Amino acid sequence: MIDTHAHLFDDRFASDLPAVLARAEAAGVERVVCLGIDAESNRATLRIANSHPLVVAAVGIQPNHVAEAAPGDWDDVVRLAESEPCVVAIGETGLDRYWDRAPFALQEEYFARHIALARRLGKPFVIHCREAEADVVKVLRAEFEKHGPVRAVMHSFSGDAATAGACLDMGLYVSFAGMVTYKTAQQLRDVAAGVPLDRLLVETDAPYLAPVPHRGKRNEPGYVVHTAACLAEVKGVPVGVIDEHTTRNAKLLFGLE
Ligand SMILES: [Zn+2]
């Protein structure tokens, strides 16, 4: 299994990251994609990926952090993405209308930069979308019409079936996190049921939003198995089938071996 989205640089992992990754491996996780959200976490992500064979990296400036980005921070993203072999994707990037932390126009400008960088380097990009589904689909549609199928993932998907359908039509992958396991998330499970196995990904978004039965605790990559088990139930297939497909999809999208 591959945890396609985690933030291992978080302080909550500072004291026990090797143990966290050992537990992930014991649970059957063969790779973790660690995503930076700003200049400092991008550098930390690189340090982690370069010292743990289980971890690969993505670099970017997350939409809620674009306002505080210093001059040079974007150049750093570009430099790391161009020069570091463990960088497999660009992000996380995207749009967020839930937190009012950065002017929306600035988020849009950074989203466009990430997409252009990903295209130039032939790497996928990772999309954060919170209460901005229509805006994100509009940007992706423009990209799709100009350049064809979009090599990207909608991370921790929380939109509706129409949004998922629009993304699938443009070639994207749809990734589910712990939220899909929550009792009240039947609507999201219904959306997941409609995502074909060859476009499905799983993730933790650790340290946030741990899946049931760990809800409320610090999330960690090994817990991705609970999200996979939930998706297996939703789709009426053995968990091995979810494991096999999501692993293959993640390897294809991120170019992993
Ligand atoms: Zn994230």
mmCIF file of C-alpha atoms and ligand atoms in Angstrom:
data_model
loop_
_atom_site.group_PDB
_atom_site.id
_atom_site.type_symbol
_atom_site.label_atom_id
_atom_site.label_comp_id
_atom_site.label_asym_id
_atom_site.label_seq_id
_atom_site.Cartn_x
_atom_site.Cartn_y
_atom_site.Cartn_z
ATOM 1 C CA MET A 1 0.000 0.000 0.000
ATOM 2 C CA ILE A 2 1.125 3.561 -0.591
ATOM 3 C CA ASP A 3 0.222 6.498 1.629
ATOM 4 C CA THR A 4 0.065 9.164 -1.071
ATOM 5 C CA HIS A 5 -0.172 12.158 1.264
ATOM 6 C CA ALA A 6 1.508 12.799 4.617
ATOM 7 C CA HIS A 7 3.214 15.683 6.386
ATOM 8 C CA LEU A 8 6.025 13.925 8.202
ATOM 9 C CA PHE A 9 7.901 17.153 8.962
ATOM 10 C CA ASP A 10 5.194 18.027 11.484
ATOM 11 C CA ASP A 11 6.408 18.592 15.064
ATOM 12 C CA ARG A 12 4.195 15.732 16.185
ATOM 13 C CA PHE A 13 6.635 13.328 14.463
ATOM 14 C CA ALA A 14 9.804 14.983 15.745
ATOM 15 C CA SER A 15 10.485 12.460 18.494
ATOM 16 C CA ASP A 16 9.505 9.144 16.912
ATOM 17 C CA LEU A 17 9.548 9.285 13.097
ATOM 18 C CA PRO A 18 11.677 6.110 12.673
ATOM 19 C CA ALA A 19 9.190 4.167 14.835
ATOM 20 C CA VAL A 20 6.259 5.658 12.893
ATOM 21 C CA LEU A 21 7.782 4.519 9.610
ATOM 22 C CA ALA A 22 8.630 1.078 11.017
ATOM 23 C CA ARG A 23 4.981 0.657 12.025
ATOM 24 C CA ALA A 24 3.896 1.752 8.543
ATOM 25 C CA GLU A 25 6.153 -0.835 6.954
ATOM 26 C CA ALA A 26 4.890 -3.520 9.322
ATOM 27 C CA ALA A 27 1.331 -2.583 8.324
ATOM 28 C CA GLY A 28 2.194 -3.153 4.656
ATOM 29 C CA VAL A 29 2.959 0.407 3.538
ATOM 30 C CA GLU A 30 5.717 0.318 0.927
ATOM 31 C CA ARG A 31 5.993 4.058 0.227
ATOM 32 C CA VAL A 32 4.919 7.369 1.758
ATOM 33 C CA VAL A 33 4.660 10.576 -0.258
ATOM 34 C CA CYS A 34 5.600 13.452 2.060
ATOM 35 C CA LEU A 35 4.436 16.898 0.966
ATOM 36 C CA GLY A 36 5.903 20.251 1.916
ATOM 37 C CA ILE A 37 3.615 23.234 2.432
ATOM 38 C CA ASP A 38 6.088 26.130 2.637
ATOM 39 C CA ALA A 39 9.808 26.878 2.303
ATOM 40 C CA GLU A 40 10.830 25.422 5.649
ATOM 41 C CA SER A 41 8.729 22.254 5.370
ATOM 42 C CA ASN A 42 9.929 21.685 1.800
ATOM 43 C CA ARG A 43 13.510 21.549 3.059
ATOM 44 C CA ALA A 44 12.489 19.323 5.975
ATOM 45 C CA THR A 45 10.620 17.033 3.578
ATOM 46 C CA LEU A 46 13.762 16.649 1.475
ATOM 47 C CA ARG A 47 15.828 15.806 4.559
ATOM 48 C CA ILE A 48 13.305 13.143 5.553
ATOM 49 C CA ALA A 49 13.022 11.646 2.055
ATOM 50 C CA ASN A 50 16.802 11.530 1.709
ATOM 51 C CA SER A 51 17.238 9.695 4.993
ATOM 52 C CA HIS A 52 14.324 7.206 4.898
ATOM 53 C CA PRO A 53 14.017 4.857 1.895
ATOM 54 C CA LEU A 54 10.263 4.524 2.530
ATOM 55 C CA VAL A 55 9.685 8.239 1.867
ATOM 56 C CA VAL A 56 9.543 10.245 -1.351
ATOM 57 C CA ALA A 57 8.905 13.987 -1.560
ATOM 58 C CA ALA A 58 6.708 16.619 -3.117
ATOM 59 C CA VAL A 59 7.517 20.317 -2.861
ATOM 60 C CA GLY A 60 5.240 23.302 -3.131
ATOM 61 C CA ILE A 61 3.561 26.167 -1.338
ATOM 62 C CA GLN A 62 0.163 25.188 -0.003
ATOM 63 C CA PRO A 63 -2.642 27.690 -0.770
ATOM 64 C CA ASN A 64 -3.034 28.728 2.868
ATOM 65 C CA HIS A 65 0.666 29.642 2.978
ATOM 66 C CA VAL A 66 1.104 31.624 -0.231
ATOM 67 C CA ALA A 67 0.592 35.031 1.438
ATOM 68 C CA GLU A 68 3.508 34.489 3.813
ATOM 69 C CA ALA A 69 5.857 33.167 1.098
ATOM 70 C CA ALA A 70 9.041 35.273 1.067
ATOM 71 C CA PRO A 71 10.752 36.368 -2.129
ATOM 72 C CA GLY A 72 12.892 33.426 -3.150
ATOM 73 C CA ASP A 73 10.636 30.751 -1.664
ATOM 74 C CA TRP A 74 9.154 29.937 -5.052
ATOM 75 C CA ASP A 75 12.631 29.824 -6.636
ATOM 76 C CA ASP A 76 13.505 27.313 -3.944
ATOM 77 C CA VAL A 77 10.558 25.108 -4.917
ATOM 78 C CA VAL A 78 11.694 25.228 -8.540
ATOM 79 C CA ARG A 79 15.322 24.478 -7.647
ATOM 80 C CA LEU A 80 14.422 21.511 -5.415
ATOM 81 C CA ALA A 81 11.964 20.114 -7.970
ATOM 82 C CA GLU A 82 14.569 20.387 -10.714
ATOM 83 C CA SER A 83 17.543 19.026 -8.828
ATOM 84 C CA GLU A 84 16.433 16.563 -6.137
ATOM 85 C CA PRO A 85 15.846 13.019 -7.434
ATOM 86 C CA CYS A 86 13.490 12.149 -4.544
ATOM 87 C CA VAL A 87 10.992 14.853 -5.582
ATOM 88 C CA VAL A 88 8.269 12.889 -7.376
ATOM 89 C CA ALA A 89 5.548 15.557 -7.518
ATOM 90 C CA ILE A 90 4.735 19.244 -7.226
ATOM 91 C CA GLY A 91 2.546 20.339 -4.332
ATOM 92 C CA GLU A 92 0.708 20.596 -2.375
ATOM 93 C CA THR A 93 -1.043 23.314 -4.295
ATOM 94 C CA GLY A 94 -4.655 24.209 -4.983
ATOM 95 C CA LEU A 95 -7.360 26.578 -3.775
ATOM 96 C CA ASP A 96 -8.996 27.092 -0.406
ATOM 97 C CA ARG A 97 -12.018 29.256 0.392
ATOM 98 C CA TYR A 98 -12.527 27.749 3.868
ATOM 99 C CA TRP A 99 -9.580 29.319 5.647
ATOM 100 C CA ASP A 100 -9.265 32.999 4.843
ATOM 101 C CA ARG A 101 -5.466 32.962 5.068
ATOM 102 C CA ALA A 102 -4.439 34.188 1.629
ATOM 103 C CA PRO A 103 -6.110 36.391 -1.009
ATOM 104 C CA PHE A 104 -7.870 34.142 -3.489
ATOM 105 C CA ALA A 105 -6.254 35.812 -6.506
ATOM 106 C CA LEU A 106 -2.827 35.054 -5.030
ATOM 107 C CA GLN A 107 -3.835 31.418 -4.474
ATOM 108 C CA GLU A 108 -4.881 31.240 -8.131
ATOM 109 C CA GLU A 109 -1.577 32.695 -9.250
ATOM 110 C CA TYR A 110 0.405 30.135 -7.237
ATOM 111 C CA PHE A 111 -1.844 27.276 -8.380
ATOM 112 C CA ALA A 112 -1.090 28.222 -11.999
ATOM 113 C CA ARG A 113 2.662 28.366 -11.250
ATOM 114 C CA HIS A 114 2.650 24.886 -9.698
ATOM 115 C CA ILE A 115 0.739 23.456 -12.663
ATOM 116 C CA ALA A 116 3.111 25.030 -15.180
ATOM 117 C CA LEU A 117 6.152 23.776 -13.236
ATOM 118 C CA ALA A 118 4.720 20.252 -13.072
ATOM 119 C CA ARG A 119 4.054 20.286 -16.796
ATOM 120 C CA ARG A 120 7.530 21.605 -17.598
ATOM 121 C CA LEU A 121 9.233 18.948 -15.451
ATOM 122 C CA GLY A 122 6.903 16.115 -16.489
ATOM 123 C CA LYS A 123 5.846 15.526 -12.883
ATOM 124 C CA PRO A 124 2.344 15.149 -11.432
ATOM 125 C CA PHE A 125 0.862 17.721 -9.058
ATOM 126 C CA VAL A 126 -1.157 17.326 -5.861
ATOM 127 C CA ILE A 127 -4.312 19.376 -5.378
ATOM 128 C CA HIS A 128 -5.714 20.671 -2.118
ATOM 129 C CA CYS A 129 -9.309 21.815 -2.626
ATOM 130 C CA ARG A 130 -11.438 23.107 0.198
ATOM 131 C CA GLU A 131 -14.783 24.718 -0.555
ATOM 132 C CA ALA A 132 -13.400 25.738 -3.936
ATOM 133 C CA GLU A 133 -14.493 22.827 -6.124
ATOM 134 C CA ALA A 134 -15.918 24.950 -8.953
ATOM 135 C CA ASP A 135 -12.807 27.148 -8.994
ATOM 136 C CA VAL A 136 -10.458 24.167 -9.112
ATOM 137 C CA VAL A 137 -12.436 22.413 -11.845
ATOM 138 C CA LYS A 138 -12.376 25.642 -13.886
ATOM 139 C CA VAL A 139 -8.579 25.841 -13.677
ATOM 140 C CA LEU A 140 -8.196 22.145 -14.497
ATOM 141 C CA ARG A 141 -10.599 22.450 -17.412
ATOM 142 C CA ALA A 142 -8.492 25.221 -18.957
ATOM 143 C CA GLU A 143 -5.374 23.092 -18.496
ATOM 144 C CA PHE A 144 -7.110 20.040 -19.969
ATOM 145 C CA GLU A 145 -8.348 21.945 -23.009
ATOM 146 C CA LYS A 146 -4.866 23.290 -23.743
ATOM 147 C CA HIS A 147 -2.686 20.317 -22.864
ATOM 148 C CA GLY A 148 -4.877 17.198 -22.654
ATOM 149 C CA PRO A 149 -5.224 14.735 -19.739
ATOM 150 C CA VAL A 150 -4.158 16.255 -16.423
ATOM 151 C CA ARG A 151 -1.584 14.254 -14.442
ATOM 152 C CA ALA A 152 -2.667 15.105 -10.921
ATOM 153 C CA VAL A 153 -4.532 13.923 -7.845
ATOM 154 C CA MET A 154 -7.404 15.481 -5.930
ATOM 155 C CA HIS A 155 -6.076 14.837 -2.430
ATOM 156 C CA SER A 156 -8.303 14.095 0.577
ATOM 157 C CA PHE A 157 -11.299 14.361 -1.677
ATOM 158 C CA SER A 158 -14.354 15.863 0.016
ATOM 159 C CA GLY A 159 -16.386 17.094 -2.958
ATOM 160 C CA ASP A 160 -19.510 15.711 -4.561
ATOM 161 C CA ALA A 161 -20.002 13.117 -7.294
ATOM 162 C CA ALA A 162 -20.190 15.753 -10.036
ATOM 163 C CA THR A 163 -16.811 17.197 -9.057
ATOM 164 C CA ALA A 164 -15.263 13.732 -8.882
ATOM 165 C CA GLY A 165 -16.756 12.939 -12.295
ATOM 166 C CA ALA A 166 -15.376 16.126 -13.837
ATOM 167 C CA CYS A 167 -11.910 15.346 -12.454
ATOM 168 C CA LEU A 168 -12.021 11.725 -13.620
ATOM 169 C CA ASP A 169 -13.062 12.883 -17.096
ATOM 170 C CA MET A 170 -9.923 15.018 -17.258
ATOM 171 C CA GLY A 171 -7.701 12.102 -16.284
ATOM 172 C CA LEU A 172 -7.112 12.882 -12.622
ATOM 173 C CA TYR A 173 -6.847 10.448 -9.734
ATOM 174 C CA VAL A 174 -9.074 10.827 -6.688
ATOM 175 C CA SER A 175 -7.579 10.154 -3.262
ATOM 176 C CA PHE A 176 -9.489 9.433 -0.072
ATOM 177 C CA ALA A 177 -8.260 10.077 3.465
ATOM 178 C CA GLY A 178 -9.539 9.168 6.923
ATOM 179 C CA MET A 179 -12.627 11.326 6.605
ATOM 180 C CA VAL A 180 -14.261 8.664 4.411
ATOM 181 C CA THR A 181 -14.304 6.315 7.429
ATOM 182 C CA TYR A 182 -16.309 8.697 9.631
ATOM 183 C CA LYS A 183 -19.805 7.648 10.596
ATOM 184 C CA THR A 184 -21.348 10.837 9.208
ATOM 185 C CA ALA A 185 -19.549 10.604 5.846
ATOM 186 C CA GLN A 186 -22.032 8.397 3.984
ATOM 187 C CA GLN A 187 -22.230 10.939 1.161
ATOM 188 C CA LEU A 188 -18.468 10.782 0.684
ATOM 189 C CA ARG A 189 -18.577 6.965 0.722
ATOM 190 C CA ASP A 190 -21.203 7.123 -2.023
ATOM 191 C CA VAL A 191 -18.826 9.292 -4.062
ATOM 192 C CA ALA A 192 -15.983 6.834 -3.422
ATOM 193 C CA ALA A 193 -18.185 3.966 -4.600
ATOM 194 C CA GLY A 194 -18.349 5.669 -8.006
ATOM 195 C CA VAL A 195 -14.601 6.195 -8.456
ATOM 196 C CA PRO A 196 -13.209 3.418 -10.692
ATOM 197 C CA LEU A 197 -10.505 1.210 -9.194
ATOM 198 C CA ASP A 198 -7.960 2.376 -11.758
ATOM 199 C CA ARG A 199 -8.235 6.012 -10.532
ATOM 200 C CA LEU A 200 -8.438 5.482 -6.811
ATOM 201 C CA LEU A 201 -5.725 6.426 -4.306
ATOM 202 C CA VAL A 202 -5.472 6.240 -0.531
ATOM 203 C CA GLU A 203 -3.708 8.560 1.870
ATOM 204 C CA THR A 204 -3.579 9.556 5.515
ATOM 205 C CA ASP A 205 -2.915 13.324 5.371
ATOM 206 C CA ALA A 206 -1.040 12.566 8.612
ATOM 207 C CA PRO A 207 -0.871 14.008 11.240
ATOM 208 C CA TYR A 208 -4.415 15.236 10.599
ATOM 209 C CA LEU A 209 -7.820 13.528 10.646
ATOM 210 C CA ALA A 210 -6.969 9.950 11.615
ATOM 211 C CA PRO A 211 -9.327 7.277 10.297
ATOM 212 C CA VAL A 212 -11.637 5.250 12.515
ATOM 213 C CA PRO A 213 -10.669 3.486 14.854
ATOM 214 C CA HIS A 214 -7.949 6.058 15.618
ATOM 215 C CA ARG A 215 -10.111 9.162 15.152
ATOM 216 C CA GLY A 216 -8.986 12.007 17.397
ATOM 217 C CA LYS A 217 -5.427 10.706 17.748
ATOM 218 C CA ARG A 218 -2.335 11.748 15.807
ATOM 219 C CA ASN A 219 -2.629 10.209 12.360
ATOM 220 C CA GLU A 220 0.316 8.253 10.906
ATOM 221 C CA PRO A 221 1.024 6.479 7.581
ATOM 222 C CA GLY A 222 0.347 2.964 8.925
ATOM 223 C CA TYR A 223 -3.280 3.942 9.546
ATOM 224 C CA VAL A 224 -3.874 4.127 5.791
ATOM 225 C CA VAL A 225 -4.888 0.459 6.020
ATOM 226 C CA HIS A 226 -8.109 1.499 7.776
ATOM 227 C CA THR A 227 -9.058 3.832 4.945
ATOM 228 C CA ALA A 228 -8.292 1.051 2.445
ATOM 229 C CA ALA A 229 -10.485 -1.365 4.440
ATOM 230 C CA CYS A 230 -13.333 1.156 4.387
ATOM 231 C CA LEU A 231 -13.005 1.597 0.609
ATOM 232 C CA ALA A 232 -13.010 -2.183 0.186
ATOM 233 C CA GLU A 233 -16.316 -2.348 2.033
ATOM 234 C CA VAL A 234 -17.726 0.581 0.052
ATOM 235 C CA LYS A 235 -16.795 -1.030 -3.242
ATOM 236 C CA GLY A 236 -17.672 -4.577 -2.168
ATOM 237 C CA VAL A 237 -14.243 -6.018 -2.942
ATOM 238 C CA PRO A 238 -11.561 -7.675 -0.770
ATOM 239 C CA VAL A 239 -9.076 -5.219 0.724
ATOM 240 C CA GLY A 240 -6.352 -6.925 -1.319
ATOM 241 C CA VAL A 241 -8.009 -5.609 -4.462
ATOM 242 C CA ILE A 242 -7.961 -2.033 -3.121
ATOM 243 C CA ASP A 243 -4.347 -2.542 -2.060
ATOM 244 C CA GLU A 244 -3.314 -3.849 -5.473
ATOM 245 C CA HIS A 245 -5.067 -1.138 -7.502
ATOM 246 C CA THR A 246 -4.212 1.862 -5.340
ATOM 247 C CA THR A 247 -0.571 0.786 -5.173
ATOM 248 C CA ARG A 248 -0.363 0.384 -8.931
ATOM 249 C CA ASN A 249 -2.120 3.734 -9.453
ATOM 250 C CA ALA A 250 0.220 5.543 -7.074
ATOM 251 C CA LYS A 251 3.269 4.044 -8.784
ATOM 252 C CA LEU A 252 1.968 5.104 -12.187
ATOM 253 C CA LEU A 253 1.053 8.629 -11.103
ATOM 254 C CA PHE A 254 4.243 9.340 -9.149
ATOM 255 C CA GLY A 255 6.568 7.298 -11.364
ATOM 256 C CA LEU A 256 7.653 5.024 -8.515
ATOM 257 C CA GLU A 257 9.242 1.629 -8.938
HETATM 258 ZN ZN ZN B 1 -1.723 18.082 2.901
#
